XYZ file of C-alpha atoms in Angstrom:
297
model
C 0.000 0.000 0.000
C 2.772 2.432 0.884
C 4.443 1.659 -2.433
C 1.291 2.700 -4.313
C 1.127 5.868 -2.244
C 4.755 6.630 -3.047
C 4.157 6.108 -6.780
C 1.080 8.335 -6.643
C 3.032 11.074 -4.855
C 5.800 10.871 -7.457
C 3.253 10.989 -10.288
C 1.533 13.960 -8.646
C 4.891 15.736 -8.435
C 5.439 15.436 -12.202
C 1.848 16.006 -13.348
C 2.831 19.495 -14.465
C 5.255 17.949 -16.958
C 2.497 15.664 -18.244
C 0.365 18.735 -18.903
C 2.979 20.241 -21.215
C 3.797 16.919 -22.911
C 1.671 17.618 -26.055
C 3.364 20.989 -26.576
C 6.769 19.397 -25.894
C 6.167 16.672 -28.484
C 5.032 19.305 -30.982
C 8.250 21.257 -30.382
C 10.440 18.154 -30.703
C 8.821 16.914 -33.901
C 8.216 20.115 -35.852
C 10.754 22.625 -34.489
C 13.758 20.566 -33.422
C 13.169 18.049 -36.234
C 12.872 20.847 -38.785
C 16.003 22.512 -37.427
C 18.114 19.369 -37.799
C 16.634 18.719 -41.234
C 17.586 22.255 -42.313
C 21.144 21.821 -40.988
C 21.433 18.536 -42.892
C 20.160 20.074 -46.152
C 22.395 23.132 -45.864
C 25.436 20.826 -45.499
C 24.505 18.684 -48.477
C 27.182 18.262 -51.141
C 26.251 19.066 -54.723
C 27.118 16.269 -57.159
C 25.397 18.208 -60.002
C 28.202 20.769 -60.032
C 30.916 18.455 -58.734
C 31.146 20.209 -55.339
C 32.073 17.835 -52.503
C 32.772 20.386 -49.758
C 29.860 20.143 -47.324
C 30.287 23.800 -46.317
C 30.172 25.080 -49.883
C 26.767 26.777 -49.360
C 28.103 28.745 -46.376
C 31.278 29.593 -48.330
C 29.042 31.105 -51.029
C 27.655 33.483 -48.410
C 31.099 34.905 -47.523
C 30.591 37.906 -49.769
C 30.230 41.668 -49.108
C 26.775 41.642 -50.706
C 25.519 39.130 -48.150
C 27.183 41.062 -45.305
C 25.234 44.129 -46.471
C 22.020 42.055 -46.484
C 22.706 40.903 -42.915
C 23.153 44.519 -41.817
C 19.947 45.652 -43.533
C 17.851 42.727 -42.269
C 19.123 42.794 -38.678
C 18.977 46.602 -38.537
C 15.384 46.740 -39.749
C 14.336 43.923 -37.393
C 16.023 45.631 -34.424
C 14.466 49.032 -35.191
C 11.042 47.400 -35.614
C 11.364 45.531 -32.307
C 12.559 48.553 -30.312
C 9.975 51.002 -31.696
C 7.177 48.391 -31.363
C 8.173 47.752 -27.754
C 8.322 51.427 -26.789
C 5.094 52.371 -28.583
C 3.382 49.214 -27.284
C 4.263 50.138 -23.679
C 3.017 53.717 -24.043
C -0.201 52.573 -25.751
C -0.793 49.935 -23.050
C -0.327 52.574 -20.323
C -2.664 54.934 -22.167
C -5.329 52.233 -22.579
C -4.965 51.234 -18.934
C -5.616 54.829 -17.853
C -8.595 55.207 -20.229
C -10.091 51.741 -19.776
C -13.127 52.982 -17.867
C -13.977 55.827 -20.281
C -13.166 54.478 -23.754
C -13.291 50.674 -23.794
C -13.748 50.690 -27.593
C -10.181 51.971 -27.975
C -8.871 48.496 -27.079
C -10.804 46.933 -29.966
C -9.471 49.618 -32.314
C -5.858 48.833 -31.365
C -6.380 45.061 -31.615
C -7.932 45.122 -35.102
C -4.643 44.894 -37.107
C -3.765 41.606 -35.343
C -6.528 39.781 -37.255
C -5.235 40.957 -40.647
C -2.661 38.671 -42.359
C 0.735 40.211 -43.051
C 0.323 39.792 -46.809
C -2.997 41.674 -46.777
C -1.625 44.367 -44.453
C 1.296 44.925 -46.855
C -1.139 45.293 -49.765
C -3.334 47.741 -47.811
C -0.311 49.829 -46.766
C 0.820 49.891 -50.384
C -2.585 51.227 -51.484
C -2.435 53.923 -48.790
C 1.191 55.070 -48.993
C 2.227 54.771 -52.635
C 2.574 57.950 -54.740
C -0.789 57.320 -56.450
C -2.378 55.971 -53.238
C -5.063 57.261 -50.919
C -2.884 59.686 -48.935
C -1.397 61.184 -52.089
C -4.890 61.658 -53.585
C -6.174 63.303 -50.387
C -3.136 65.594 -50.256
C -3.591 66.486 -53.944
C -7.291 67.315 -53.576
C -6.546 69.396 -50.467
C -3.962 71.360 -52.424
C -1.028 70.217 -50.289
C 0.905 68.843 -53.306
C 0.933 69.969 -56.960
C 1.148 66.443 -58.444
C 1.319 62.834 -57.316
C 5.046 62.730 -58.141
C 5.787 65.293 -55.417
C 4.318 63.026 -52.698
C 7.134 61.455 -50.601
C 8.268 58.018 -51.771
C 7.274 55.621 -48.961
C 6.906 52.380 -50.954
C 9.912 50.730 -52.648
C 12.035 53.515 -51.152
C 15.748 53.478 -50.378
C 15.371 53.309 -46.560
C 12.611 50.698 -46.144
C 10.197 53.205 -44.577
C 7.157 51.434 -46.018
C 8.379 48.090 -44.672
C 8.948 49.601 -41.235
C 5.482 51.232 -41.169
C 3.826 47.957 -42.209
C 5.611 46.035 -39.446
C 4.767 48.698 -36.850
C 1.098 48.549 -37.838
C 1.129 44.820 -37.064
C 3.596 44.492 -34.180
C 2.580 47.433 -31.938
C -0.891 45.853 -31.382
C 0.872 42.545 -30.681
C 2.949 44.180 -27.940
C -0.155 45.892 -26.534
C -2.050 42.583 -26.494
C 0.892 40.922 -24.730
C 1.493 43.401 -21.902
C -1.820 45.260 -21.483
C -3.485 42.811 -18.985
C -0.386 42.886 -16.776
C -0.134 46.691 -16.951
C -3.767 46.979 -15.815
C -3.202 44.496 -12.969
C -0.018 46.219 -11.776
C -1.601 49.676 -11.854
C -4.663 48.439 -9.935
C -2.428 46.791 -7.316
C 0.139 49.543 -6.852
C -1.245 52.922 -7.896
C -3.289 53.448 -4.738
C -0.342 52.461 -2.542
C 1.935 54.800 -4.491
C -0.529 57.680 -4.093
C -0.710 57.085 -0.324
C 3.096 57.263 -0.207
C 3.104 60.447 -2.292
C 4.211 58.906 -5.573
C 2.982 60.178 -8.947
C 1.718 58.017 -11.828
C 5.011 58.366 -13.730
C 6.975 57.290 -10.628
C 4.676 54.260 -10.248
C 5.368 53.340 -13.852
C 9.148 53.839 -13.614
C 9.757 52.194 -10.240
C 7.047 49.514 -10.128
C 5.366 48.703 -13.438
C 8.371 48.685 -15.771
C 10.740 46.702 -13.483
C 8.115 43.989 -12.913
C 7.069 44.006 -16.557
C 10.609 44.092 -17.983
C 11.145 40.315 -18.639
C 7.859 39.965 -20.543
C 8.334 43.289 -22.341
C 11.858 42.439 -23.523
C 10.749 38.898 -24.404
C 7.962 40.338 -26.559
C 10.448 42.582 -28.361
C 12.671 39.576 -28.996
C 9.693 37.703 -30.508
C 9.055 40.679 -32.806
C 12.774 40.803 -33.705
C 12.905 37.071 -34.511
C 9.698 37.206 -36.530
C 10.747 40.268 -38.546
C 14.138 38.683 -39.172
C 12.613 35.778 -41.074
C 9.367 37.229 -42.476
C 8.990 37.319 -46.243
C 5.635 38.837 -47.294
C 6.049 42.500 -46.323
C 9.589 43.089 -47.681
C 8.690 41.160 -50.857
C 5.811 43.559 -51.546
C 7.017 46.867 -50.107
C 10.830 46.855 -50.400
C 12.958 47.453 -53.475
C 14.467 44.394 -55.142
C 17.920 45.850 -54.435
C 17.147 46.419 -50.735
C 18.670 43.046 -49.855
C 16.341 41.558 -47.229
C 17.575 38.008 -46.598
C 14.125 36.288 -46.546
C 13.456 37.652 -50.052
C 16.897 36.587 -51.297
C 16.414 33.165 -49.721
C 13.060 32.646 -51.433
C 14.552 33.678 -54.762
C 17.439 31.239 -54.342
C 15.051 28.452 -53.336
C 12.470 28.900 -56.086
C 14.135 30.517 -59.092
C 17.711 29.315 -59.525
C 17.427 25.516 -59.621
C 17.860 22.640 -57.209
C 21.634 23.104 -56.899
C 21.083 26.556 -55.261
C 18.566 25.416 -52.636
C 21.225 24.625 -49.948
C 22.292 28.291 -50.207
C 18.737 29.398 -49.450
C 18.595 27.107 -46.418
C 22.053 28.304 -45.295
C 20.754 31.903 -45.364
C 17.884 30.916 -43.090
C 20.293 29.096 -40.773
C 22.330 32.302 -40.468
C 19.146 34.159 -39.471
C 18.314 31.433 -36.932
C 21.784 31.744 -35.361
C 21.467 35.558 -35.181
C 18.058 35.236 -33.513
C 19.414 32.674 -31.017
C 22.445 34.819 -30.161
C 20.212 37.887 -29.681
C 17.985 35.905 -27.310
C 20.987 34.682 -25.276
C 22.378 38.241 -25.113
C 19.060 39.592 -23.817
C 18.898 36.860 -21.154
C 22.454 37.695 -20.054
C 21.658 41.421 -19.850
C 18.516 40.701 -17.857
C 20.458 38.567 -15.366
C 22.935 41.442 -14.886
C 20.022 43.832 -14.487
C 18.497 41.611 -11.784
C 21.805 41.609 -9.890
C 21.942 45.417 -9.997
C 18.551 45.779 -8.312
C 16.181 46.209 -11.297
C 16.627 49.972 -11.513
C 15.251 51.455 -14.755
C 16.351 55.100 -14.495
């Protein structure tokens, strides 16, 4: 009898692991399995062109053009993540303060989440291009003399259209992620802070942001990793010479024959390594921040 009780206690101790077993199996089969499959394919030799070096695909990437593409892709992903995080925090604080007066504002901010990235890129293109809605409104209001004088925001040299399209999608994602916790923290701490003489901004700086920081930074890393490998928006809104790696990878995979497909997979492996290193760096910085007492500013 005591043996059965001991087994039951042990099973009860690990029942939490049993609850996450389906998600764990999904990760092992589709994510880890896909990762190893991609590594294997990127290291495949190419008998069609007589290449036996298993690292030939990665050697092909050692070129200044690909270094430029890494800089453009990582830079745009980092800017998108940082601006989305900052705007998402301010919008979440604003919604938390106005939640009793204007509840419909939450629905308005969440609407872009339900729109696919491909459709959002098309809509942004119709709004921002030189013959788009904004240019027509500005022309009829007399703000510009012709459509050609409207600023170039689509297929431009700096990727402004791509950045705006990502912000339109990712700021609501950040708001959706942190808003419930912002509301809970303000409800729990604002009254106490007011009793102690603290203002709302001091409550945010010294209480809300330090507690929220791990989730907030984690959300920005998710945005960074997603933007790093996303294809639809840069394919529609960026110039062909802009050099976004997901677009180059798709072109290598679909347009230049089977012998070039390992190069496309190698490009994606480089992006995966960059995303992993960025995540490890953020975890390290957060650990140092914990040791220093979680002070924001």
